[in-house]
Short mmCIF file of C-alpha atoms in Angstrom, two decimals:
data_model
loop_
_atom_site.label_atom_id
_atom_site.label_comp_id
_atom_site.label_asym_id
_atom_site.label_seq_id
_atom_site.Cartn_x
_atom_site.Cartn_y
_atom_site.Cartn_z
CA MET T 1 -204.20 75.75 -97.96
CA LEU T 2 -204.32 75.38 -101.74
CA PRO T 3 -203.46 78.39 -103.93
CA GLU T 4 -206.57 77.93 -106.09
CA LYS T 5 -208.75 78.69 -103.06
CA THR T 6 -207.23 82.14 -102.57
CA ILE T 7 -205.82 83.18 -105.98
CA PRO T 8 -207.92 84.07 -109.06
CA PRO T 9 -207.55 81.70 -112.02
CA SER T 10 -206.08 84.33 -114.35
CA LEU T 11 -203.22 84.97 -111.90
CA SER T 12 -202.78 81.28 -111.11
CA ALA T 13 -202.34 80.51 -114.81
CA LEU T 14 -199.58 83.13 -115.05
CA LEU T 15 -197.78 81.85 -111.94
CA LEU T 16 -197.77 78.29 -113.28
CA VAL T 17 -194.79 79.20 -115.48
CA CYS T 18 -192.72 79.23 -112.26
CA ARG T 19 -193.92 75.81 -111.08
CA SER T 20 -190.69 74.02 -112.06
CA CYS T 21 -188.64 76.36 -109.83
CA PHE T 22 -190.15 75.07 -106.57
CA THR T 23 -191.20 72.00 -104.70
CA ALA T 24 -194.95 71.58 -104.30
CA PRO T 25 -195.18 73.07 -100.75
CA THR T 26 -192.80 75.93 -101.59
CA PHE T 27 -194.74 76.75 -104.76
CA ARG T 28 -197.92 77.13 -102.71
CA ARG T 29 -196.14 79.54 -100.38
CA PHE T 30 -194.71 81.46 -103.34
CA CYS T 31 -198.16 81.94 -104.90
CA VAL T 32 -199.79 82.93 -101.62
CA LEU T 33 -197.09 85.39 -100.53
CA LEU T 34 -196.77 87.04 -103.93
CA THR T 35 -200.55 87.47 -104.16
CA GLY T 36 -200.59 88.81 -100.61
CA MET T 37 -197.90 91.36 -101.42
CA ILE T 38 -199.90 92.65 -104.39
CA ALA T 39 -203.19 92.70 -102.46
CA GLN T 40 -201.78 94.40 -99.34
CA THR T 41 -202.35 98.15 -99.26
CA ARG T 42 -200.47 98.90 -96.04
CA ARG T 43 -196.91 97.91 -95.09
CA ARG T 44 -195.69 95.02 -97.22
CA THR T 45 -193.64 93.20 -94.59
CA VAL T 46 -193.50 89.40 -94.64
CA CYS T 47 -196.35 89.19 -92.11
CA GLY T 48 -198.16 91.88 -94.09
CA MET T 49 -198.23 89.52 -97.07
CA LEU T 50 -200.25 87.06 -94.99
CA LEU T 51 -202.64 89.86 -94.03
CA GLY T 52 -203.03 90.80 -97.69
CA ILE T 53 -204.14 87.30 -98.68
CA GLY T 54 -206.22 86.79 -95.51
CA LEU T 55 -204.31 83.81 -94.08
CA GLU T 56 -202.97 85.43 -90.93
CA ARG T 57 -205.16 83.13 -88.79
CA VAL T 58 -204.39 80.00 -90.80
CA TRP T 59 -200.61 80.17 -91.36
CA HIS T 60 -198.09 80.78 -88.63
CA ARG T 61 -195.82 83.73 -89.40
CA ALA T 62 -192.74 81.47 -89.26
CA ARG T 63 -194.06 79.60 -92.30
CA ALA T 64 -193.86 82.79 -94.34
CA HIS T 65 -190.46 83.82 -92.96
CA ARG T 66 -188.96 80.40 -93.71
CA PHE T 67 -189.90 80.84 -97.37
CA PHE T 68 -187.30 83.60 -97.63
CA SER T 69 -184.69 82.36 -95.16
CA THR T 70 -184.45 78.56 -95.49
CA ALA T 71 -186.64 77.25 -98.34
CA ARG T 72 -184.86 75.75 -101.34
CA TRP T 73 -185.50 77.90 -104.40
CA SER T 74 -183.55 80.26 -106.64
CA VAL T 75 -184.51 83.85 -107.46
CA ASP T 76 -182.63 83.57 -110.77
CA GLU T 77 -184.67 80.56 -111.87
CA VAL T 78 -187.94 82.36 -111.13
CA GLY T 79 -186.74 85.45 -112.97
CA LEU T 80 -185.69 83.45 -116.01
CA ALA T 81 -189.06 81.65 -116.06
CA LEU T 82 -190.88 84.98 -116.09
CA ALA T 83 -188.44 86.27 -118.71
CA ALA T 84 -189.36 83.34 -120.94
CA LEU T 85 -193.05 84.26 -120.57
CA ILE T 86 -192.31 87.89 -121.42
CA VAL T 87 -190.31 86.98 -124.50
CA GLU T 88 -192.92 84.50 -125.69
CA ARG T 89 -196.04 86.62 -125.13
CA LEU T 90 -194.94 90.28 -125.25
CA LEU T 91 -192.15 90.32 -127.86
CA PRO T 92 -192.53 89.60 -131.58
CA MET T 93 -190.96 86.44 -132.95
CA GLY T 94 -187.22 86.82 -133.51
CA MET T 95 -187.06 90.38 -132.17
CA PRO T 96 -183.84 91.21 -130.25
CA LEU T 97 -184.01 91.57 -126.47
CA VAL T 98 -183.29 95.03 -125.06
CA VAL T 99 -181.97 94.66 -121.51
CA ALA T 100 -181.43 97.71 -119.30
CA VAL T 101 -179.14 97.61 -116.25
CA ASP T 102 -179.12 100.03 -113.35
CA ASP T 103 -178.85 100.09 -109.57
CA THR T 104 -180.81 101.59 -106.69
CA LEU T 105 -180.55 101.85 -102.93
CA PHE T 106 -183.23 100.45 -100.62
CA LYS T 107 -182.73 102.09 -97.25
CA ARG T 108 -182.51 99.91 -94.16
CA SER T 109 -181.72 100.42 -90.49
CA GLY T 110 -179.89 98.25 -88.01
CA ARG T 111 -176.34 96.99 -87.70
CA LYS T 112 -177.25 93.32 -88.24
CA VAL T 113 -178.84 93.71 -91.68
CA PHE T 114 -176.76 91.70 -94.12
CA GLY T 115 -175.00 93.76 -96.78
CA ALA T 116 -176.23 97.13 -95.49
CA ALA T 117 -173.74 100.01 -95.59
CA TRP T 118 -173.46 103.73 -96.24
CA GLN T 119 -173.63 104.17 -100.02
CA HIS T 120 -174.39 106.72 -102.69
CA ASP T 121 -178.08 107.50 -103.02
CA GLY T 122 -179.03 109.51 -106.08
CA ALA T 123 -182.51 110.22 -104.67
CA ALA T 124 -181.25 111.63 -101.37
CA LYS T 125 -181.79 115.30 -100.60
CA GLY T 126 -179.11 117.61 -99.28
CA PRO T 127 -175.46 118.24 -100.03
CA ARG T 128 -174.42 114.64 -99.24
CA PRO T 129 -176.37 112.16 -101.43
CA ALA T 130 -175.80 109.11 -99.27
CA GLY T 131 -177.98 106.59 -97.47
CA PHE T 132 -177.66 103.46 -95.34
CA GLY T 133 -179.10 100.32 -96.89
CA ASN T 134 -178.78 97.62 -99.54
CA CYS T 135 -177.77 98.48 -103.08
CA TRP T 136 -179.23 96.30 -105.84
CA VAL T 137 -178.09 95.98 -109.45
CA VAL T 138 -181.14 95.06 -111.54
CA ALA T 139 -181.57 93.75 -115.09
CA TRP T 140 -184.78 94.66 -116.93
CA ILE T 141 -186.34 93.55 -120.19
CA ILE T 142 -187.76 96.51 -122.12
CA VAL T 143 -191.01 95.77 -123.95
CA THR T 144 -193.64 97.79 -125.78
CA VAL T 145 -197.27 97.08 -124.88
CA PRO T 146 -200.40 98.70 -126.35
CA PHE T 147 -201.70 100.67 -123.36
CA PRO T 148 -198.78 103.04 -122.42
CA THR T 149 -197.19 105.34 -124.97
CA ARG T 150 -193.71 104.67 -123.59
CA PRO T 151 -191.72 101.43 -123.32
CA VAL T 152 -191.97 99.61 -120.00
CA CYS T 153 -189.17 97.92 -118.07
CA LEU T 154 -189.87 94.56 -116.44
CA PRO T 155 -187.29 93.50 -113.80
CA VAL T 156 -186.24 89.87 -114.07
CA LEU T 157 -182.85 89.53 -112.33
CA ALA T 158 -181.21 91.33 -109.40
CA ARG T 159 -177.90 91.15 -107.55
CA LEU T 160 -177.01 92.54 -104.13
CA TRP T 161 -173.93 94.76 -104.45
CA ARG T 162 -171.64 95.08 -101.45
CA PRO T 163 -168.89 97.72 -101.20
CA ARG T 164 -165.31 96.57 -101.77
CA ARG T 165 -166.46 93.36 -103.45
CA THR T 166 -167.56 92.44 -106.99
CA GLY T 167 -168.13 95.61 -109.01
CA LYS T 168 -171.50 96.71 -110.35
CA ILE T 169 -170.37 96.36 -113.98
CA ALA T 170 -169.31 92.77 -113.35
CA LEU T 171 -172.70 91.98 -111.78
CA ALA T 172 -174.51 93.59 -114.71
CA ARG T 173 -172.45 91.57 -117.18
CA GLU T 174 -173.16 88.37 -115.22
CA MET T 175 -176.93 88.88 -115.41
CA THR T 176 -176.78 89.88 -119.08
CA GLU T 177 -174.81 86.76 -120.00
CA LEU T 178 -177.28 84.66 -118.00
CA LEU T 179 -180.15 86.04 -120.11
CA ALA T 180 -178.18 85.54 -123.32
CA ALA T 181 -177.53 81.89 -122.43
CA HIS T 182 -181.25 81.42 -121.68
CA PHE T 183 -182.22 82.85 -125.10
CA PRO T 184 -179.45 81.62 -127.44
CA ASP T 185 -181.50 82.34 -130.58
CA ARG T 186 -181.96 86.06 -129.82
CA THR T 187 -179.60 89.00 -130.08
CA LEU T 188 -179.36 90.87 -126.80
CA HIS T 189 -178.85 94.66 -126.67
CA ALA T 190 -177.76 95.85 -123.20
CA VAL T 191 -178.04 99.53 -122.26
CA GLY T 192 -176.76 101.37 -119.19
CA ASP T 193 -175.70 104.80 -118.05
CA ALA T 194 -172.14 106.11 -117.80
CA ALA T 195 -171.50 104.05 -114.64
CA TYR T 196 -171.96 100.81 -116.58
CA VAL T 197 -169.14 100.89 -119.07
CA GLY T 198 -165.48 100.01 -118.60
CA GLU T 199 -162.79 97.37 -118.93
CA HIS T 200 -164.99 94.72 -117.27
CA LEU T 201 -166.93 94.53 -120.56
CA ARG T 202 -164.01 93.33 -122.67
CA GLY T 203 -164.55 90.06 -124.52
CA LEU T 204 -168.35 90.07 -124.55
CA ASN T 205 -170.16 87.29 -126.36
CA PRO T 206 -170.90 88.35 -129.98
CA GLN T 207 -174.56 87.70 -129.19
CA ILE T 208 -174.49 90.70 -126.82
CA THR T 209 -174.09 94.37 -127.72
CA TRP T 210 -173.53 97.03 -125.09
CA THR T 211 -174.59 100.67 -125.29
CA SER T 212 -173.75 103.27 -122.69
CA ARG T 213 -173.18 106.96 -122.21
CA LEU T 214 -169.65 108.09 -123.01
CA LYS T 215 -167.82 110.12 -120.38
CA THR T 216 -166.73 113.62 -121.42
CA THR T 217 -163.09 112.88 -120.52
CA SER T 218 -162.80 109.69 -122.59
CA VAL T 219 -160.03 109.73 -125.20
CA LEU T 220 -160.71 108.00 -128.51
CA HIS T 221 -158.35 106.80 -131.25
CA GLU T 222 -158.50 105.80 -134.88
CA LEU T 223 -158.57 102.11 -135.81
CA PRO T 224 -155.10 100.54 -136.00
CA PRO T 225 -153.41 100.80 -139.41
CA PRO T 226 -152.86 97.63 -141.48
CA ARG T 227 -149.71 95.67 -140.83
CA THR T 228 -146.69 96.73 -142.81
CA GLY T 229 -144.77 93.46 -142.73
CA LYS T 230 -141.80 95.10 -141.03
CA LYS T 231 -140.17 93.82 -137.89
CA GLY T 232 -141.52 94.83 -134.52
CA ARG T 233 -144.82 94.82 -132.72
CA PRO T 234 -147.75 95.96 -134.89
CA ARG T 235 -149.63 99.05 -133.76
CA THR T 236 -152.72 98.40 -131.65
CA ARG T 237 -154.34 101.82 -132.20
CA GLY T 238 -154.30 104.62 -134.68
CA PRO T 239 -153.80 108.36 -134.25
CA ARG T 240 -155.49 110.14 -131.38
CA LEU T 241 -158.93 111.56 -132.15
CA GLY T 242 -159.48 113.19 -128.79
CA THR T 243 -162.42 113.64 -126.45
CA PRO T 244 -166.06 113.71 -127.64
CA ALA T 245 -165.98 117.52 -127.70
CA GLU T 246 -162.95 117.46 -130.01
CA ILE T 247 -164.47 114.78 -132.25
CA SER T 248 -167.69 116.76 -132.64
CA GLN T 249 -165.72 119.32 -134.70
CA LEU T 250 -164.54 116.64 -137.16
CA LEU T 251 -167.77 114.78 -137.96
CA ASP T 252 -170.53 115.37 -140.48
CA TRP T 253 -173.96 115.89 -138.93
CA HIS T 254 -177.30 114.84 -140.38
CA ARG T 255 -180.88 115.56 -139.34
CA ALA T 256 -183.05 112.73 -137.98
CA ARG T 257 -186.36 112.27 -136.19
CA VAL T 258 -185.99 110.21 -133.01
CA LEU T 259 -188.70 108.71 -130.80
CA ARG T 260 -187.58 109.25 -127.21
CA TYR T 261 -189.21 109.92 -123.83
CA GLY T 262 -192.70 109.54 -125.27
CA ARG T 263 -192.33 112.11 -128.05
CA THR T 264 -190.73 112.47 -131.48
CA ASP T 265 -187.87 114.98 -131.59
CA THR T 266 -185.85 116.39 -134.46
CA VAL T 267 -182.14 116.11 -133.64
CA PHE T 268 -178.78 116.11 -135.39
CA LEU T 269 -176.68 112.94 -135.28
CA ALA T 270 -173.05 112.15 -136.05
CA ASP T 271 -171.26 108.80 -135.66
CA ARG T 272 -167.75 107.43 -135.99
CA ILE T 273 -166.21 103.95 -135.66
CA CYS T 274 -163.08 104.17 -133.52
CA LEU T 275 -161.26 102.72 -130.49
CA TRP T 276 -161.72 103.48 -126.82
CA TYR T 277 -158.40 101.96 -125.91
CA GLY T 278 -158.56 102.62 -122.18
CA SER T 279 -161.74 100.57 -121.68
CA PHE T 280 -162.26 98.19 -124.62
CA HIS T 281 -158.63 97.94 -125.77
CA SER T 282 -158.55 96.97 -129.48
CA GLN T 283 -162.28 96.25 -129.95
CA PRO T 284 -163.87 98.58 -132.55
CA LEU T 285 -166.68 100.72 -131.18
CA ARG T 286 -169.12 103.24 -132.53
CA VAL T 287 -169.46 106.69 -131.00
CA ILE T 288 -172.73 108.54 -131.62
CA LEU T 289 -173.14 112.23 -130.83
CA VAL T 290 -176.55 113.88 -130.45
CA TRP T 291 -177.24 117.62 -130.77
CA ASP T 292 -180.64 119.28 -130.26
CA GLU T 293 -182.09 122.69 -129.45
CA ARG T 294 -181.07 122.42 -125.80
CA CYS T 295 -177.38 122.56 -126.75
CA GLY T 296 -175.20 125.42 -127.88
CA PRO T 297 -174.39 128.95 -126.68
CA GLY T 298 -176.36 130.15 -123.70
CA THR T 299 -177.02 126.63 -122.37
CA GLY T 300 -175.19 124.36 -119.99
CA LEU T 301 -174.16 122.08 -122.86
CA ASN T 302 -172.10 124.45 -124.99
CA ARG T 303 -169.51 121.81 -125.89
CA GLY T 304 -170.41 120.84 -129.44
CA TYR T 305 -172.88 118.07 -128.60
CA GLY T 306 -175.57 117.22 -126.10
CA LEU T 307 -175.27 113.45 -125.62
CA ALA T 308 -172.43 111.06 -126.45
CA LEU T 309 -173.10 107.33 -126.70
CA VAL T 310 -170.64 104.48 -127.15
CA THR T 311 -171.79 101.08 -128.38
CA THR T 312 -170.40 97.77 -129.59
CA ASP T 313 -173.30 97.55 -132.06
CA LEU T 314 -171.76 98.37 -135.45
CA THR T 315 -174.78 97.44 -137.60
CA SER T 316 -177.83 99.31 -136.22
CA THR T 317 -178.56 102.83 -137.40
CA PRO T 318 -177.67 105.75 -135.09
CA ARG T 319 -181.35 106.63 -134.75
CA HIS T 320 -182.23 103.16 -133.44
CA ILE T 321 -179.34 103.23 -130.97
CA VAL T 322 -180.44 106.60 -129.58
CA GLU T 323 -184.02 105.34 -129.23
CA ARG T 324 -182.76 102.18 -127.53
CA TYR T 325 -180.80 104.20 -124.99
CA ALA T 326 -183.71 106.57 -124.33
CA ALA T 327 -186.01 103.62 -123.59
CA ARG T 328 -184.03 102.85 -120.43
CA TRP T 329 -185.50 105.94 -118.77
CA SER T 330 -188.55 103.83 -117.84
CA ILE T 331 -186.34 102.29 -115.15
CA GLU T 332 -186.89 105.36 -112.98
CA THR T 333 -190.68 105.10 -113.14
CA THR T 334 -190.44 101.37 -112.41
CA PHE T 335 -188.41 101.96 -109.27
CA HIS T 336 -190.93 104.59 -108.14
CA ASP T 337 -193.97 102.39 -108.81
CA ALA T 338 -192.41 99.34 -107.18
CA ARG T 339 -191.72 101.30 -104.00
CA GLN T 340 -194.92 103.34 -103.78
CA ASN T 341 -197.53 100.84 -105.03
CA LEU T 342 -196.08 97.46 -104.06
CA GLY T 343 -193.92 98.43 -101.09
CA VAL T 344 -190.74 96.80 -102.38
CA GLY T 345 -188.01 97.18 -99.76
CA GLU T 346 -190.36 97.44 -96.77
CA ALA T 347 -189.74 93.90 -95.52
CA ARG T 348 -187.40 93.80 -92.53
CA ASN T 349 -185.40 90.62 -93.09
CA ARG T 350 -181.84 90.52 -91.76
CA THR T 351 -180.20 87.17 -92.53
CA GLN T 352 -178.18 86.76 -95.72
CA THR T 353 -180.49 84.42 -97.62
CA ALA T 354 -183.63 86.35 -96.69
CA VAL T 355 -182.09 89.71 -97.64
CA GLU T 356 -180.87 88.36 -100.98
CA ARG T 357 -184.36 87.09 -101.85
CA THR T 358 -186.87 89.61 -100.51
CA VAL T 359 -186.20 92.64 -102.75
CA PRO T 360 -185.92 90.53 -105.96
CA PHE T 361 -189.18 88.84 -104.91
CA GLY T 362 -190.85 92.25 -104.69
CA LEU T 363 -189.48 93.31 -108.08
CA LEU T 364 -190.82 90.09 -109.59
CA ALA T 365 -194.21 90.98 -108.10
CA TYR T 366 -194.05 94.17 -110.20
CA THR T 367 -193.31 92.08 -113.31
CA VAL T 368 -196.18 89.71 -112.52
CA THR T 369 -198.63 92.59 -112.01
CA LEU T 370 -197.84 94.35 -115.28
CA THR T 371 -197.67 91.08 -117.24
CA TRP T 372 -201.04 89.99 -115.83
CA TYR T 373 -202.57 93.29 -116.85
CA ALA T 374 -201.11 93.05 -120.36
CA LEU T 375 -202.32 89.46 -120.89
CA ALA T 376 -205.58 89.27 -118.96
CA GLY T 377 -206.59 92.54 -117.33
CA HIS T 378 -206.37 95.30 -119.92
CA GLN T 379 -209.57 96.73 -121.35
CA PRO T 380 -209.58 99.66 -123.83
CA THR T 381 -212.17 101.46 -121.68
CA ASP T 382 -210.12 101.45 -118.45
CA ALA T 383 -208.84 105.00 -118.86
CA GLU T 384 -212.27 106.29 -119.90
CA GLU T 385 -213.90 104.72 -116.86
CA HIS T 386 -211.26 106.31 -114.65
CA ARG T 387 -212.03 109.75 -116.15
CA LEU T 388 -215.72 109.22 -115.38
CA ARG T 389 -214.94 108.45 -111.74
CA ALA T 390 -212.41 111.29 -111.41
CA ARG T 391 -213.55 114.01 -113.77
CA TRP T 392 -210.60 116.26 -113.01
CA TYR T 393 -208.31 113.90 -114.95
CA THR T 394 -209.43 115.31 -118.28
CA THR T 395 -206.22 114.40 -120.11
CA LYS T 396 -205.81 110.85 -118.83
CA THR T 397 -205.60 108.55 -121.87
CA GLN T 398 -203.77 105.50 -120.53
CA PRO T 399 -203.78 103.49 -117.30
CA SER T 400 -200.99 103.98 -114.79
CA PHE T 401 -199.31 101.18 -112.87
CA GLU T 402 -201.41 102.20 -109.86
CA ASP T 403 -204.53 101.54 -111.95
CA MET T 404 -203.17 98.13 -112.97
CA THR T 405 -202.45 97.21 -109.36
CA ALA T 406 -205.88 98.39 -108.22
CA LYS T 407 -207.60 96.28 -110.87
CA LEU T 408 -205.67 93.16 -109.90
CA ARG T 409 -206.48 93.79 -106.23
CA CYS T 410 -210.17 94.02 -107.10
CA VAL T 411 -209.95 90.68 -108.92
CA ILE T 412 -208.18 89.07 -105.94
CA ILE T 413 -210.73 90.39 -103.44
CA ALA T 414 -213.70 89.40 -105.60
CA HIS T 415 -212.34 85.87 -105.99
CA ARG T 416 -211.76 85.60 -102.24
CA PHE T 417 -215.40 86.38 -101.44
CA ARG T 418 -216.77 84.24 -104.25
CA ASN T 419 -214.74 81.29 -103.00
CA PRO T 420 -214.87 81.27 -99.18
CA ARG T 421 -211.98 79.52 -97.52
CA PRO T 422 -212.47 76.39 -95.39
CA HIS T 423 -212.04 78.32 -92.12
CA GLN T 424 -214.81 80.76 -93.09
CA ALA T 425 -218.40 80.00 -92.12
CA GLN T 426 -220.82 79.45 -95.01
CA PRO T 427 -223.98 81.64 -95.26
CA GLU T 428 -226.25 78.77 -94.10
CA GLU T 429 -223.98 78.20 -91.09
CA ILE T 430 -224.15 81.90 -90.17
CA GLN T 431 -227.96 81.81 -90.43
CA ALA T 432 -228.14 78.74 -88.18
CA VAL T 433 -226.00 80.46 -85.55
CA LEU T 434 -228.18 83.60 -85.66
CA THR T 435 -231.35 81.45 -85.30
CA ALA T 436 -229.88 79.64 -82.29
CA TRP T 437 -228.99 82.96 -80.66
CA ALA T 438 -232.53 84.23 -81.25
CA ILE T 439 -234.07 81.12 -79.68
CA ALA T 440 -231.71 81.30 -76.70
CA GLY T 441 -232.60 84.98 -76.23
CA THR T 442 -236.31 84.28 -76.07
#
């Protein structure tokens, strides 16, 4: 079964950027299964992908399962191919890459699921935020497209994290360095929360900068003094500055307008170049403190500042660094949309290779859907047409990811019925059968 018989041309043209990552038969299975996952509206298991594309009576289910368990292809290569398309078509020429890193838990059940264990689950309810499943560390490219008012995060690389093995920070650094090597002519700004900063980030490539949230207990120091020429080991750090709360009393604050979380806020910023000796040793860093109206007496942040950031970027302005860190919040909406609209994590694979491929495959389906909409599917009247169909959405001004997925599904279904597959009877064949039945009945 050829992909062009079941996949619309606009989607086929986008998937062609991944052609070099597969053999010819495996590429056909990749296109069919990814399209089936997007088109399926019920459970997105591996067999459900065949139902979504309408090939459940043509392909044996083992053919789809073997794509994840035994076929020769690399998730990283596919992710880097899509990253190249994103950089080429959705980012201005020469603009730095902003890469966000974070992790999430996809719950699973069963003792034989590879890599599944009891782990922290930030979305769990109750006094014990834990869940049983696979934890994935994901790298996203943050882009700005015309239709949403906020930046969007497109997942391109993912790593399965297993307890008591390679740490999450090390996995995040590995994926970031892989992207930096793939785009040697671009500066790469990595952002993460407080869990993604530590001694594993020492010695980063100068092409990469790292921005994260600074812990409240971190102790900072002045830069080391110049060498005196006397005997003995030179000093590696200067006098102690203290914790972020103590530093906030020493810095000069200035007012700035910052674009964050879809709105422009007036905040006060203060920054200082110093050392975080416990994590980055003797590498100079910049600490940026943010204060707004939600801080101060009578609030839960009465400590002299509201947000403390630490970054290896010594050249960008504090305002740009704060905006860069705030853009990573789109990760949370991406995780939600990938689960609810595409069913990422619903496949029930158990073997190591299949488990390590299925969730990244689903996240790449999210990237393909949003990229397709940005390049071929977006129309300025989409939100207006949605308001006409659902008049209670009076304030809807931009399409959601659910709207993007629904539009791509409509295109897939329309193409399927305009181009009947070889196993489907043609209209003239159906009419001949009905005529024969009528003659036999008389």
